[in-house]
Tab-separated table of C-alpha atoms and ligand atoms in Angstrom:
chain	number	residue	atom	x	y	z
A	1	UNK	CA	0.060	-13.093	-12.613
A	2	UNK	CA	2.066	-15.600	-10.430
A	3	UNK	CA	1.149	-17.921	-7.778
A	4	UNK	CA	3.322	-18.963	-4.843
A	5	UNK	CA	0.791	-19.696	-2.211
A	6	UNK	CA	-2.108	-21.778	-3.283
A	7	UNK	CA	-5.118	-19.273	-3.588
A	8	UNK	CA	-2.962	-16.326	-3.805
A	9	UNK	CA	-1.942	-14.611	-7.053
A	10	UNK	CA	0.542	-11.812	-7.437
A	11	UNK	CA	-0.665	-9.386	-9.975
A	12	UNK	CA	2.000	-6.679	-11.119
A	13	UNK	CA	0.662	-3.267	-11.992
A	14	UNK	CA	2.506	-0.652	-13.909
A	15	UNK	CA	3.095	2.739	-12.139
A	16	UNK	CA	4.234	6.031	-13.478
A	17	UNK	CA	6.850	6.144	-10.768
A	18	UNK	CA	10.690	5.285	-10.864
A	19	UNK	CA	9.849	2.348	-8.474
A	20	UNK	CA	8.356	0.447	-11.255
A	21	UNK	CA	5.530	-2.088	-10.833
A	22	UNK	CA	3.450	-2.422	-7.782
A	23	UNK	CA	2.331	-5.801	-6.540
A	24	UNK	CA	-1.389	-6.399	-5.842
A	25	UNK	CA	-2.369	-9.812	-4.368
A	26	UNK	CA	-5.665	-11.659	-5.324
A	27	UNK	CA	-6.896	-13.981	-2.649
A	28	UNK	CA	-9.469	-16.342	-3.898
A	29	UNK	CA	-12.305	-17.866	-2.004
A	30	UNK	CA	-14.731	-16.007	0.225
A	31	UNK	CA	-14.786	-13.049	0.523
A	32	UNK	CA	-12.838	-12.447	-2.865
A	33	UNK	CA	-10.066	-10.313	-1.550
A	34	UNK	CA	-7.550	-7.909	-3.024
A	35	UNK	CA	-4.595	-6.511	-1.248
A	36	UNK	CA	-3.693	-2.973	-2.764
A	37	UNK	CA	-4.886	-1.811	-6.089
A	38	UNK	CA	-2.265	0.177	-7.918
A	39	UNK	CA	-2.603	3.846	-9.102
A	40	UNK	CA	-5.571	5.232	-11.136
A	41	UNK	CA	-3.994	5.262	-14.757
A	42	UNK	CA	-5.587	3.756	-17.785
A	43	UNK	CA	-2.565	1.458	-18.237
A	44	UNK	CA	-2.837	0.246	-14.647
A	45	UNK	CA	-6.557	-0.322	-14.844
A	46	UNK	CA	-6.239	-2.311	-18.189
A	47	UNK	CA	-3.597	-4.551	-16.684
A	48	UNK	CA	-5.572	-5.141	-13.608
A	49	UNK	CA	-8.783	-6.069	-15.630
A	50	UNK	CA	-6.839	-8.336	-18.081
A	51	UNK	CA	-5.140	-10.113	-15.122
A	52	UNK	CA	-8.469	-10.694	-13.207
A	53	UNK	CA	-10.024	-11.890	-16.362
A	54	UNK	CA	-7.562	-14.699	-16.527
A	55	UNK	CA	-9.082	-15.951	-13.404
A	56	UNK	CA	-12.608	-15.309	-14.587
A	57	UNK	CA	-13.198	-12.033	-12.315
A	58	UNK	CA	-13.906	-8.438	-12.924
A	59	UNK	CA	-13.483	-5.554	-10.827
A	60	UNK	CA	-17.081	-5.833	-9.492
A	61	UNK	CA	-16.501	-9.288	-8.075
A	62	UNK	CA	-13.844	-8.120	-5.493
A	63	UNK	CA	-15.679	-8.101	-2.170
A	64	UNK	CA	-12.885	-6.951	0.206
A	65	UNK	CA	-9.911	-4.634	-0.412
A	66	UNK	CA	-7.182	-4.628	2.292
A	67	UNK	CA	-4.705	-1.659	2.011
A	68	UNK	CA	-1.137	-1.773	3.298
A	69	UNK	CA	-0.686	1.851	3.290
A	70	UNK	CA	-1.912	5.043	1.837
A	71	UNK	CA	0.624	5.719	-0.916
A	72	UNK	CA	-0.855	6.551	-4.285
A	73	UNK	CA	0.739	3.684	-6.149
A	74	UNK	CA	-1.244	1.255	-3.683
A	75	UNK	CA	-4.697	2.972	-3.283
A	76	UNK	CA	-5.292	4.910	-6.625
A	77	UNK	CA	-7.756	2.463	-8.099
A	78	UNK	CA	-9.789	1.657	-4.994
A	79	UNK	CA	-12.684	3.933	-6.048
A	80	UNK	CA	-13.005	2.237	-9.308
A	81	UNK	CA	-13.740	-1.110	-7.751
A	82	UNK	CA	-16.248	0.497	-5.341
A	83	UNK	CA	-18.187	2.051	-8.203
A	84	UNK	CA	-18.242	-0.906	-10.473
A	85	UNK	CA	-19.412	-3.217	-7.721
A	86	UNK	CA	-22.172	-0.710	-6.732
A	87	UNK	CA	-23.629	-0.977	-10.231
A	88	UNK	CA	-24.075	-4.707	-10.083
A	89	UNK	CA	-24.274	-5.886	-6.401
A	90	UNK	CA	-26.150	-4.967	-3.306
A	91	UNK	CA	-23.306	-5.624	-1.031
A	92	UNK	CA	-20.653	-2.877	-1.379
A	93	UNK	CA	-16.880	-3.510	-1.684
A	94	UNK	CA	-15.523	-3.635	1.795
A	95	UNK	CA	-12.456	-1.252	1.805
A	96	UNK	CA	-10.207	-1.441	4.884
A	97	UNK	CA	-7.066	0.823	5.738
A	98	UNK	CA	-5.275	1.527	8.878
A	99	UNK	CA	-6.860	4.300	10.922
A	100	UNK	CA	-3.703	6.441	10.616
A	101	UNK	CA	-3.605	6.308	6.963
A	102	UNK	CA	-7.408	6.518	6.353
A	103	UNK	CA	-7.612	10.165	5.841
A	104	UNK	CA	-5.650	10.083	2.419
A	105	UNK	CA	-8.272	7.702	1.114
A	106	UNK	CA	-11.446	9.177	2.641
A	107	UNK	CA	-10.540	12.766	1.398
A	108	UNK	CA	-7.877	12.250	-1.321
A	109	UNK	CA	-7.725	15.807	-2.848
A	110	UNK	CA	-7.242	17.363	0.538
A	111	UNK	CA	-4.619	15.003	1.470
A	112	UNK	CA	-2.658	15.734	-1.753
A	113	UNK	CA	-2.943	19.392	-1.047
A	114	UNK	CA	-1.668	19.203	2.423
A	115	UNK	CA	1.058	16.699	1.260
A	116	UNK	CA	2.226	19.006	-1.557
A	117	UNK	CA	2.320	22.020	0.919
A	118	UNK	CA	4.428	20.025	3.266
A	119	UNK	CA	6.790	19.090	0.260
A	120	UNK	CA	7.149	22.754	-0.675
A	121	UNK	CA	7.706	23.754	3.113
A	122	UNK	CA	10.512	21.047	3.295
A	123	UNK	CA	12.102	22.496	0.071
A	124	UNK	CA	11.811	26.045	1.514
A	125	UNK	CA	13.222	24.947	4.919
A	126	UNK	CA	16.282	23.273	3.179
A	127	UNK	CA	17.332	26.824	1.966
A	128	UNK	CA	15.959	27.013	-1.515
A	129	UNK	CA	14.895	30.657	-2.485
A	130	UNK	CA	11.086	31.407	-2.645
A	131	UNK	CA	11.032	31.772	-6.382
A	132	UNK	CA	12.737	28.506	-7.037
A	133	UNK	CA	10.633	26.826	-4.400
A	134	UNK	CA	7.348	27.993	-6.280
A	135	UNK	CA	8.759	26.657	-9.491
A	136	UNK	CA	9.616	23.407	-7.834
A	137	UNK	CA	6.077	23.397	-6.249
A	138	UNK	CA	4.605	23.547	-9.751
A	139	UNK	CA	6.808	20.822	-11.007
A	140	UNK	CA	5.698	18.690	-8.022
A	141	UNK	CA	2.462	18.573	-10.091
A	142	UNK	CA	-0.484	18.701	-7.681
A	143	UNK	CA	-2.933	18.089	-10.595
A	144	UNK	CA	-1.092	15.008	-11.711
A	145	UNK	CA	-1.304	13.409	-8.175
A	146	UNK	CA	-4.980	14.239	-7.974
A	147	UNK	CA	-5.540	12.515	-11.337
A	148	UNK	CA	-4.097	9.251	-10.245
A	149	UNK	CA	-6.094	8.774	-7.063
A	150	UNK	CA	-9.685	9.078	-5.976
A	151	UNK	CA	-11.545	9.470	-2.604
A	152	UNK	CA	-13.493	6.577	-1.082
A	153	UNK	CA	-15.453	8.299	1.498
A	154	UNK	CA	-17.170	5.101	2.783
A	155	UNK	CA	-13.672	3.238	3.272
A	156	UNK	CA	-13.507	1.762	6.802
A	157	UNK	CA	-10.701	1.848	9.036
A	158	UNK	CA	-9.010	-0.600	11.353
A	159	UNK	CA	-6.373	-0.660	14.223
A	160	UNK	CA	-3.529	-2.858	15.121
A	161	UNK	CA	-4.488	-6.532	15.656
A	162	UNK	CA	-7.546	-6.371	13.550
A	163	UNK	CA	-8.314	-9.552	11.738
A	164	UNK	CA	-10.084	-10.314	8.541
A	165	UNK	CA	-11.658	-13.387	7.056
A	166	UNK	CA	-10.092	-14.475	3.696
A	167	UNK	CA	-10.181	-17.380	1.448
A	168	UNK	CA	-6.678	-18.648	2.813
A	169	UNK	CA	-7.691	-18.187	6.423
A	170	UNK	CA	-7.791	-15.423	8.997
A	171	UNK	CA	-5.292	-12.581	8.173
A	172	UNK	CA	-4.332	-10.236	10.978
A	173	UNK	CA	-3.270	-6.667	10.721
A	174	UNK	CA	0.224	-5.802	12.313
A	175	UNK	CA	0.754	-2.015	12.518
A	176	UNK	CA	4.181	-1.285	11.416
A	177	UNK	CA	4.525	2.583	11.131
A	178	UNK	CA	7.570	4.195	9.469
A	179	UNK	CA	7.033	4.120	5.735
A	180	UNK	CA	3.680	5.822	6.385
A	181	UNK	CA	1.992	6.417	9.725
A	182	UNK	CA	-0.586	3.681	9.315
A	183	UNK	CA	1.486	1.025	7.368
A	184	UNK	CA	0.263	-2.473	7.993
A	185	UNK	CA	1.552	-5.999	7.182
A	186	UNK	CA	-1.127	-8.548	6.966
A	187	UNK	CA	-0.135	-11.829	8.507
A	188	UNK	CA	-1.832	-15.341	7.706
A	189	UNK	CA	-0.294	-17.764	10.271
A	190	UNK	CA	-2.375	-20.664	8.699
A	191	UNK	CA	-0.328	-20.293	5.409
A	192	UNK	CA	2.752	-18.799	7.085
A	193	UNK	CA	2.662	-15.845	4.756
A	194	UNK	CA	2.971	-12.183	5.272
A	195	UNK	CA	1.847	-9.327	2.994
A	196	UNK	CA	4.557	-6.934	3.954
A	197	UNK	CA	3.456	-3.940	1.837
A	198	UNK	CA	6.417	-1.478	1.447
A	199	UNK	CA	7.729	-2.269	5.094
A	200	UNK	CA	9.998	-4.936	4.037
A	201	UNK	CA	10.949	-5.091	0.216
A	202	UNK	CA	13.365	-7.633	-1.268
A	203	UNK	CA	16.054	-5.629	-3.085
A	204	UNK	CA	15.245	-1.982	-2.474
A	205	UNK	CA	15.057	-0.294	1.061
A	206	UNK	CA	11.846	0.950	2.208
A	207	UNK	CA	12.104	4.800	2.709
A	208	UNK	CA	10.305	6.453	5.463
A	209	UNK	CA	8.225	9.138	3.574
A	210	UNK	CA	7.691	12.862	3.639
A	211	UNK	CA	4.427	13.533	5.287
A	212	UNK	CA	2.532	16.660	6.606
A	213	UNK	CA	1.669	14.376	9.532
A	214	UNK	CA	4.194	15.407	12.157
A	215	UNK	CA	3.355	12.439	14.442
A	216	UNK	CA	5.956	10.065	15.484
A	217	UNK	CA	4.686	7.311	13.248
A	218	UNK	CA	6.944	8.093	10.418
A	219	UNK	CA	10.686	8.166	10.086
A	220	UNK	CA	13.759	6.032	10.274
A	221	UNK	CA	13.731	5.250	13.999
A	222	UNK	CA	10.023	4.327	13.865
A	223	UNK	CA	10.543	2.182	10.874
A	224	UNK	CA	13.339	0.176	12.481
A	225	UNK	CA	11.319	-0.258	15.715
A	226	UNK	CA	8.415	-1.562	13.575
A	227	UNK	CA	10.861	-4.247	12.116
A	228	UNK	CA	10.753	-5.820	15.597
A	229	UNK	CA	6.875	-6.168	15.363
A	230	UNK	CA	7.447	-8.732	12.625
A	231	UNK	CA	10.408	-10.475	13.763
A	232	UNK	CA	8.485	-13.517	15.125
A	233	UNK	CA	7.330	-14.110	11.592
A	234	UNK	CA	10.765	-14.136	10.067
A	235	UNK	CA	10.273	-17.682	9.006
A	236	UNK	CA	7.191	-16.767	6.836
A	237	UNK	CA	7.304	-15.926	3.092
A	238	UNK	CA	6.998	-12.341	2.677
A	239	UNK	CA	4.883	-11.035	-0.290
A	240	UNK	CA	5.894	-7.427	-0.647
A	241	UNK	CA	4.541	-4.312	-2.412
A	242	UNK	CA	7.137	-4.324	-4.990
A	243	UNK	CA	9.453	-6.715	-6.630
A	244	UNK	CA	9.730	-10.420	-5.964
A	245	UNK	CA	8.520	-12.558	-2.998
A	246	UNK	CA	11.083	-12.607	-0.101
A	247	UNK	CA	11.737	-16.479	0.741
A	248	UNK	CA	14.345	-15.548	3.620
A	249	UNK	CA	12.899	-12.719	5.489
A	250	UNK	CA	15.233	-13.231	8.428
A	251	UNK	CA	18.368	-12.520	6.203
A	252	UNK	CA	16.604	-9.472	4.596
A	253	UNK	CA	15.775	-7.926	8.021
A	254	UNK	CA	19.366	-8.391	9.108
A	255	UNK	CA	20.572	-6.589	5.882
A	256	UNK	CA	18.089	-3.750	6.520
A	257	UNK	CA	19.213	-3.235	10.036
A	258	UNK	CA	22.993	-3.331	8.805
A	259	UNK	CA	22.065	-0.635	6.209
A	260	UNK	CA	20.778	1.544	9.036
A	261	UNK	CA	23.765	0.933	11.165
A	262	UNK	CA	25.922	2.259	8.277
A	263	UNK	CA	23.904	5.654	8.017
B	1	ZN	ZN1	4.939	1.425	-2.865
């Protein structure tokens, strides 16, 4: 657990994916808030519990969960928080995700099935013969993906510009589609900090993902347009979904644009 902004702790959670650890951020004060949760694996859960315990908290103490986007390495454990809190407290965990990403959380299994179908469709479209496509589909392990996430039917959704009270001040949602249809950065002007999710990462590029959602809210062009949506906050410290904090966001955004121009 590391602390860069007073009242904000970065908690690194292991994931079963090549990307490595995912960052969750604990914002102390009222309401006790967590940004992203990590995937639903026993290793992730144990790490999260241990790190919260260092601050004398447990899962049931988290009052508000803000989600940067609907990918499994960020949302898988949400249901666990909700269940643990429901056993002890009258007030439920308030779980918030952008409207365009909400379906994945509200009906997780259905989302995974549609997602896998779209992956298989893409493989088939790229010219891989049917038999091989089916083998690949099985290798894509629908059951595995289902096992590392869980629906949260009572999650609430927000839209662009929504704002939330936290212990470090008001945090505003800035919709930055591209990496997912409802990707969101949470901006705290008071602390000059931006929780950038996977929209801006320090030393790896944020990839626009495969999605069965054929809207215009994903893809490279949308992603780069969304970089403009945070350009007025370039002087802020960025706390990303993976790897280290970004202390010079201006330079990082210039580098990301240059990468695109090269492609
Ligand atoms: Zn991620």
